[in-house]
Amino acid sequence: MQFAKNIRKLVWLSAILAMGCNIPLASAAMSGPLAKTVAKGKAIFLHDTFGGRGMTCDSCHTGGGLGPTVLPGSHNAGPSLSNAAAVFPRYKQDDGRVMTLATQIHGCIAGALGGKAPDFDSKTMIALVAYLTSLSQGKPIDMGGKYK
């Protein structure tokens, strides 16, 4: 079963890489420093382990966040992060609080990756939020909605 899961993930990642995993610049406003911050966020998403268990954000959120979400030990694929920024802030029942995208990122890094999560106002967190927001460009705002 693990082998099949790894093959599915490899096929998906190969398809994304074959396309260059390009994120189109949705508007002229996303250029210069903003585009550089988005690119930095993408690099962090794909490569940074945050000093944790050797996994990156892309280990679970495949294809740079555009592929299915595959949690370690799970045989089921979840939705992509293609609209993640459009569904935050959202109420998280398990935590009993309203969470922002940055709070969710912080929790994923500290929890799932076992890493040192960046401070909320750090350049790293800002880059990750900018990158994930770029994936949601053009998606309708649906605070509290579902990932697609």
PDB file of N, CA and C in Angstrom, residues 1-16 62 68 70 74-75 77:
ATOM      1  N   MET A   1       0.823  -1.182   0.000  1.00  0.00           N
ATOM      2  CA  MET A   1       0.000   0.000   0.000  1.00  0.00           C
ATOM      3  C   MET A   1       0.874   1.255   0.000  1.00  0.00           C
ATOM      4  N   GLN A   2       1.930   1.253   0.803  1.00  0.00           N
ATOM      5  CA  GLN A   2       2.845   2.396   0.857  1.00  0.00           C
ATOM      6  C   GLN A   2       3.486   2.619  -0.515  1.00  0.00           C
ATOM      7  N   PHE A   3       3.839   1.520  -1.196  1.00  0.00           N
ATOM      8  CA  PHE A   3       4.456   1.616  -2.511  1.00  0.00           C
ATOM      9  C   PHE A   3       3.516   2.326  -3.489  1.00  0.00           C
ATOM     10  N   ALA A   4       2.242   1.929  -3.491  1.00  0.00           N
ATOM     11  CA  ALA A   4       1.262   2.548  -4.385  1.00  0.00           C
ATOM     12  C   ALA A   4       1.108   4.031  -4.083  1.00  0.00           C
ATOM     13  N   LYS A   5       1.102   4.370  -2.813  1.00  0.00           N
ATOM     14  CA  LYS A   5       0.983   5.775  -2.409  1.00  0.00           C
ATOM     15  C   LYS A   5       2.175   6.573  -2.923  1.00  0.00           C
ATOM     16  N   ASN A   6       3.360   6.001  -2.773  1.00  0.00           N
ATOM     17  CA  ASN A   6       4.572   6.692  -3.232  1.00  0.00           C
ATOM     18  C   ASN A   6       4.574   6.842  -4.748  1.00  0.00           C
ATOM     19  N   ILE A   7       4.085   5.829  -5.461  1.00  0.00           N
ATOM     20  CA  ILE A   7       4.023   5.914  -6.922  1.00  0.00           C
ATOM     21  C   ILE A   7       3.059   7.016  -7.346  1.00  0.00           C
ATOM     22  N   ARG A   8       1.879   7.073  -6.695  1.00  0.00           N
ATOM     23  CA  ARG A   8       0.914   8.142  -7.021  1.00  0.00           C
ATOM     24  C   ARG A   8       1.538   9.514  -6.807  1.00  0.00           C
ATOM     25  N   LYS A   9       2.234   9.661  -5.682  1.00  0.00           N
ATOM     26  CA  LYS A   9       2.858  10.948  -5.369  1.00  0.00           C
ATOM     27  C   LYS A   9       3.941  11.275  -6.394  1.00  0.00           C
ATOM     28  N   LEU A  10       4.732  10.274  -6.773  1.00  0.00           N
ATOM     29  CA  LEU A  10       5.801  10.479  -7.745  1.00  0.00           C
ATOM     30  C   LEU A  10       5.236  10.868  -9.104  1.00  0.00           C
ATOM     31  N   VAL A  11       4.162  10.214  -9.528  1.00  0.00           N
ATOM     32  CA  VAL A  11       3.534  10.545 -10.807  1.00  0.00           C
ATOM     33  C   VAL A  11       3.017  11.976 -10.785  1.00  0.00           C
ATOM     34  N   TRP A  12       2.351  12.351  -9.685  1.00  0.00           N
ATOM     35  CA  TRP A  12       1.817  13.712  -9.569  1.00  0.00           C
ATOM     36  C   TRP A  12       2.940  14.737  -9.585  1.00  0.00           C
ATOM     37  N   LEU A  13       3.983  14.494  -8.796  1.00  0.00           N
ATOM     38  CA  LEU A  13       5.101  15.437  -8.751  1.00  0.00           C
ATOM     39  C   LEU A  13       5.794  15.533 -10.093  1.00  0.00           C
ATOM     40  N   SER A  14       5.936  14.405 -10.794  1.00  0.00           N
ATOM     41  CA  SER A  14       6.561  14.420 -12.119  1.00  0.00           C
ATOM     42  C   SER A  14       5.769  15.282 -13.083  1.00  0.00           C
ATOM     43  N   ALA A  15       4.439  15.173 -13.017  1.00  0.00           N
ATOM     44  CA  ALA A  15       3.593  15.988 -13.892  1.00  0.00           C
ATOM     45  C   ALA A  15       3.754  17.468 -13.582  1.00  0.00           C
ATOM     46  N   ILE A  16       3.783  17.806 -12.302  1.00  0.00           N
ATOM     47  CA  ILE A  16       3.945  19.208 -11.903  1.00  0.00           C
ATOM     48  C   ILE A  16       5.317  19.722 -12.345  1.00  0.00           C
ATOM     49  N   THR A  62       1.653  18.335  -1.943  1.00  0.00           N
ATOM     50  CA  THR A  62       2.436  18.020  -3.132  1.00  0.00           C
ATOM     51  C   THR A  62       2.271  19.051  -4.247  1.00  0.00           C
ATOM     52  N   PRO A  68      -2.490  17.150  -4.598  1.00  0.00           N
ATOM     53  CA  PRO A  68      -3.250  16.693  -3.436  1.00  0.00           C
ATOM     54  C   PRO A  68      -2.427  16.763  -2.160  1.00  0.00           C
ATOM     55  N   VAL A  70      -1.241  14.875   0.994  1.00  0.00           N
ATOM     56  CA  VAL A  70      -1.073  13.491   1.411  1.00  0.00           C
ATOM     57  C   VAL A  70      -0.344  13.503   2.745  1.00  0.00           C
ATOM     58  N   SER A  74      -1.166   8.222   5.903  1.00  0.00           N
ATOM     59  CA  SER A  74      -2.537   8.202   5.390  1.00  0.00           C
ATOM     60  C   SER A  74      -2.522   7.669   3.964  1.00  0.00           C
ATOM     61  N   HIS A  75      -3.554   6.941   3.616  1.00  0.00           N
ATOM     62  CA  HIS A  75      -3.675   6.430   2.249  1.00  0.00           C
ATOM     63  C   HIS A  75      -4.604   7.298   1.422  1.00  0.00           C
ATOM     64  N   ALA A  77      -5.840  10.970  -0.144  1.00  0.00           N
ATOM     65  CA  ALA A  77      -5.358  12.285  -0.556  1.00  0.00           C
ATOM     66  C   ALA A  77      -6.429  13.318  -0.249  1.00  0.00           C
TER      67      ALA A  77
END
